XYZ file of C-alpha atoms in Angstrom:
332
model
C 80.323 73.506 86.434
C 79.678 74.626 89.987
C 75.949 74.757 90.758
C 74.103 77.006 93.181
C 70.414 76.847 94.100
C 68.411 79.914 95.108
C 65.276 78.834 96.968
C 64.393 76.200 99.549
C 60.864 74.992 98.757
C 59.839 71.548 97.583
C 61.097 71.852 94.001
C 64.376 73.457 95.131
C 64.808 70.566 97.557
C 64.081 68.061 94.783
C 66.661 69.666 92.475
C 69.213 69.668 95.288
C 68.572 65.949 95.737
C 68.975 65.283 92.009
C 72.290 67.128 91.821
C 73.788 65.643 94.979
C 72.616 62.147 94.007
C 74.449 62.625 90.696
C 77.614 63.410 92.682
C 77.624 67.211 92.475
C 78.752 69.440 95.336
C 76.397 72.408 95.467
C 75.940 75.751 97.173
C 72.383 76.265 98.376
C 70.792 79.530 99.445
C 68.316 78.836 102.247
C 66.845 81.986 103.768
C 66.100 80.556 107.242
C 69.073 79.783 109.504
C 67.023 77.302 111.553
C 66.324 75.323 108.369
C 70.051 75.330 107.602
C 70.835 74.027 111.092
C 68.230 71.280 110.706
C 69.567 70.256 107.285
C 73.117 70.100 108.597
C 72.148 68.115 111.706
C 69.258 65.939 110.527
C 70.134 65.794 106.785
C 66.684 66.713 105.483
C 64.578 69.807 104.900
C 62.124 70.024 107.823
C 59.497 71.918 105.822
C 59.575 70.339 102.347
C 60.165 66.772 101.139
C 61.229 65.683 104.599
C 61.638 62.114 103.327
C 64.539 63.189 101.071
C 67.862 62.768 102.891
C 71.139 64.369 101.833
C 74.812 63.585 102.026
C 75.589 66.880 103.747
C 79.236 66.732 102.668
C 77.865 67.647 99.209
C 76.022 70.715 100.541
C 77.349 74.181 101.275
C 74.347 75.906 102.869
C 74.118 79.646 103.387
C 71.524 82.305 104.214
C 73.692 84.835 102.367
C 72.433 84.985 98.777
C 75.431 86.999 97.609
C 77.837 84.347 98.882
C 76.048 81.585 96.960
C 75.908 83.641 93.757
C 79.592 84.557 93.922
C 80.631 80.959 94.594
C 78.906 79.439 91.562
C 78.997 79.721 87.780
C 75.579 78.091 87.206
C 72.656 79.334 89.301
C 69.262 77.642 89.491
C 66.503 80.046 90.498
C 63.679 78.173 92.245
C 61.815 81.003 93.946
C 58.035 81.323 93.419
C 57.458 83.896 90.690
C 55.528 86.234 93.007
C 58.593 86.552 95.288
C 61.429 86.785 92.744
C 61.580 90.584 92.693
C 61.519 90.747 96.500
C 64.322 88.177 96.735
C 66.638 89.593 94.053
C 65.975 93.352 94.031
C 68.743 94.168 96.545
C 71.455 92.468 94.467
C 74.061 94.484 92.604
C 73.264 94.992 88.936
C 76.338 92.950 87.956
C 75.551 90.056 90.335
C 74.935 87.592 87.487
C 77.727 88.726 85.166
C 79.512 85.682 83.751
C 76.922 83.291 85.199
C 74.629 80.798 83.508
C 71.085 81.043 84.861
C 68.646 78.127 84.964
C 65.021 78.948 85.654
C 63.014 76.321 87.518
C 60.062 78.691 87.850
C 56.654 77.842 86.374
C 55.148 81.289 86.510
C 55.235 84.927 85.411
C 56.518 87.717 87.655
C 53.365 89.694 88.393
C 54.929 93.129 89.018
C 55.551 93.772 85.313
C 54.005 90.671 83.786
C 57.424 89.293 82.827
C 59.014 85.906 82.309
C 62.103 85.466 84.473
C 64.456 85.948 81.497
C 62.810 89.320 80.742
C 63.190 90.435 84.354
C 66.838 89.346 84.484
C 67.661 91.051 81.192
C 66.037 94.321 82.299
C 67.524 94.407 85.798
C 70.803 92.455 85.559
C 71.712 92.498 81.849
C 71.470 88.698 81.589
C 71.482 87.774 77.878
C 69.080 85.126 76.603
C 72.058 83.032 75.422
C 73.075 82.639 79.092
C 69.582 81.689 80.235
C 68.135 78.173 80.399
C 65.049 76.522 81.855
C 64.359 73.179 83.480
C 60.739 72.087 83.126
C 58.558 69.073 82.440
C 56.018 66.735 84.048
C 58.056 66.110 87.170
C 56.766 66.164 90.762
C 59.024 66.951 93.698
C 57.314 64.184 95.686
C 58.174 61.599 93.033
C 61.788 62.792 92.924
C 61.953 62.330 96.698
C 60.614 58.789 96.226
C 63.138 58.218 93.395
C 60.445 57.373 90.864
C 61.643 57.601 87.274
C 61.042 61.131 85.971
C 61.904 63.123 82.839
C 63.199 66.709 82.831
C 63.603 68.995 79.820
C 66.391 71.581 79.666
C 65.848 74.389 77.166
C 68.373 76.891 75.829
C 69.416 78.579 72.609
C 72.856 76.920 72.534
C 72.306 73.176 72.118
C 75.848 72.278 73.187
C 75.785 74.211 76.448
C 72.232 73.032 77.182
C 73.386 69.415 76.830
C 76.425 70.038 79.059
C 74.157 71.427 81.776
C 71.548 68.671 81.457
C 74.041 65.833 81.822
C 74.791 66.880 85.415
C 71.191 66.041 86.348
C 71.196 62.454 85.067
C 70.698 59.897 87.825
C 69.238 56.408 88.070
C 65.796 57.993 88.464
C 66.119 61.136 86.292
C 66.381 61.211 82.496
C 67.048 64.512 80.745
C 65.915 65.877 77.388
C 67.062 69.061 75.621
C 65.000 71.565 73.667
C 65.707 74.945 71.942
C 62.375 76.618 72.759
C 63.428 78.585 75.841
C 60.516 81.038 75.656
C 57.792 78.636 74.538
C 58.420 76.096 77.279
C 58.086 78.823 79.903
C 54.753 79.967 78.516
C 53.623 76.325 78.322
C 54.455 75.925 82.023
C 52.448 79.048 82.825
C 49.428 78.009 80.754
C 49.269 74.434 82.028
C 48.927 75.746 85.583
C 45.901 77.817 84.530
C 44.281 74.846 82.810
C 45.079 72.572 85.765
C 43.353 75.003 88.091
C 40.345 74.755 85.780
C 40.556 70.962 85.828
C 40.414 71.113 89.613
C 37.352 73.377 89.478
C 35.685 70.878 87.128
C 36.436 68.058 89.577
C 35.037 70.097 92.447
C 31.886 70.703 90.395
C 31.647 66.893 89.968
C 32.186 66.681 86.239
C 33.276 63.212 85.118
C 36.245 61.741 83.278
C 34.689 62.240 79.834
C 34.265 65.966 80.361
C 37.741 66.310 81.854
C 39.375 64.545 78.903
C 37.550 66.789 76.423
C 38.416 69.853 78.514
C 42.135 68.953 78.540
C 42.148 68.240 74.798
C 40.736 71.705 74.159
C 43.169 73.249 76.639
C 46.060 71.609 74.764
C 44.774 73.085 71.494
C 44.557 76.564 73.039
C 48.054 76.228 74.471
C 49.576 75.329 71.094
C 47.858 78.292 69.408
C 49.334 80.617 72.022
C 52.824 79.083 71.808
C 52.922 79.415 68.044
C 52.343 83.145 68.444
C 55.143 83.656 70.975
C 57.713 81.244 69.494
C 61.158 82.856 69.533
C 62.732 83.391 66.133
C 65.819 81.411 67.150
C 63.765 78.373 68.209
C 63.376 75.392 65.944
C 60.594 75.696 63.382
C 59.671 72.033 63.917
C 58.738 71.886 67.571
C 56.863 68.831 68.830
C 54.088 70.210 71.017
C 53.091 66.673 71.984
C 56.431 66.328 73.812
C 56.637 65.895 77.562
C 57.552 69.514 78.343
C 54.340 70.700 76.635
C 51.531 68.125 76.543
C 53.054 65.856 79.190
C 53.286 68.630 81.755
C 49.731 69.756 80.962
C 48.388 66.238 81.479
C 50.157 65.513 84.752
C 49.272 68.893 86.252
C 45.599 68.473 85.339
C 45.315 64.874 86.585
C 47.786 64.417 89.424
C 46.763 64.515 93.069
C 50.158 66.168 93.753
C 49.189 69.196 91.645
C 48.776 72.339 93.782
C 46.823 74.060 91.038
C 44.403 71.154 90.735
C 43.977 71.146 94.530
C 43.281 74.877 94.613
C 40.769 74.581 91.783
C 39.052 71.622 93.421
C 38.355 73.685 96.535
C 37.026 76.583 94.456
C 34.751 74.176 92.580
C 33.438 72.880 95.903
C 32.434 76.380 96.968
C 35.473 77.899 98.681
C 36.231 81.512 97.845
C 39.547 82.019 96.071
C 41.071 83.574 99.187
C 39.802 80.818 101.499
C 41.092 78.141 99.127
C 44.529 79.763 99.029
C 44.663 79.902 102.823
C 43.579 76.270 103.095
C 46.149 75.146 100.519
C 48.974 76.911 102.358
C 51.283 76.683 99.329
C 51.828 78.776 96.208
C 49.694 77.689 93.256
C 51.213 79.545 90.306
C 48.053 79.311 88.189
C 46.278 82.047 90.149
C 48.625 84.915 89.259
C 49.367 83.298 85.895
C 45.747 83.583 84.797
C 45.829 87.362 85.176
C 49.288 87.677 83.591
C 48.286 85.650 80.526
C 45.075 87.658 80.224
C 47.106 90.889 80.142
C 49.692 89.426 77.746
C 46.970 88.236 75.410
C 45.514 91.740 75.140
C 48.486 92.354 72.826
C 48.908 88.906 71.250
C 45.158 88.399 70.731
C 45.069 84.590 70.537
C 41.665 82.938 70.906
C 41.957 81.167 74.290
C 38.391 81.194 75.675
C 38.922 78.460 78.286
C 41.823 80.373 79.853
C 39.731 83.544 79.676
C 36.904 81.946 81.662
C 39.300 80.598 84.300
C 40.582 84.171 84.648
C 37.008 85.447 85.067
C 36.351 82.891 87.819
C 39.553 83.692 89.705
C 39.678 87.455 89.312
C 36.200 88.722 88.318
C 33.999 86.698 90.699
C 32.352 84.699 87.916
C 30.618 81.775 89.614
C 32.419 78.510 88.787
C 29.208 76.699 87.771
C 28.259 79.519 85.393
C 31.757 79.665 83.974
C 31.852 75.949 83.290
C 28.391 76.005 81.751
C 29.890 78.376 79.186
C 32.956 76.132 78.777
C 30.638 73.155 78.119
C 29.392 74.886 74.977
C 32.897 75.807 73.765
C 34.436 72.340 73.787
C 34.862 70.307 70.622
């Protein structure tokens, strides 16, 4: 397999490190030529995970997205969900023909409220059998520090999923496989919403007891939603306590690395949503995700009141203190 990475942020940089540390030679689409020059000369990304150094003989860097796509048979898309359409819309409709696509995106594309696989199927005829995801409770910063981390690869074909996953095994990365390619994506979207809420709770100075009860209820809501959207080809016996579901929810709600928790913390302390986003200076997927899930749930109609209140705070100017007073009386 010949891997290509589309995107150059922190998680793209972490995945590039994982693959090159496992001995892979990769093509990497980096939009900015100055960043490419810095990576080639100084061996690290100047903007993200600057402590992660690369053996540049394993990197083929290019600002030409078409070149990277054509050169590879497995493409990892690591572009923030809000910018996917902008980044890919100029490609030919057959650009991904014969390719395997791995999504490393933890969000929904806001233009049409779509998961990445839905967007790729509609615009590039990418079949779900050729689509995989890599998710789980893994922080780019911990990958850079080579702290042991677990990644879950999901796909409909167990054999191909395993063949892909094995290329990511290193001394500090262990891989798991899973058939629930749609459910894991929705879990990644939902956990960002709940983590943003956990940050708001912290900013409002709630304690550990409240936060633990809040997360337990969030986990229950998430499972109810996932059971409604489970793909018919997924296993009927999914373990929603596994790392790609519950584990990712926990780490995103608790970790100081979590962008969504950081954004929520500022909102809880009194920042407006816009001011908090400007202060954060990074994409927190939970903001757009809250609106996308709200729209999706108008059809699915799952009872997810905590997620609904987070949406009201972020998009309908509900005061955080008032919203969490309501949440207090919902928790069990």
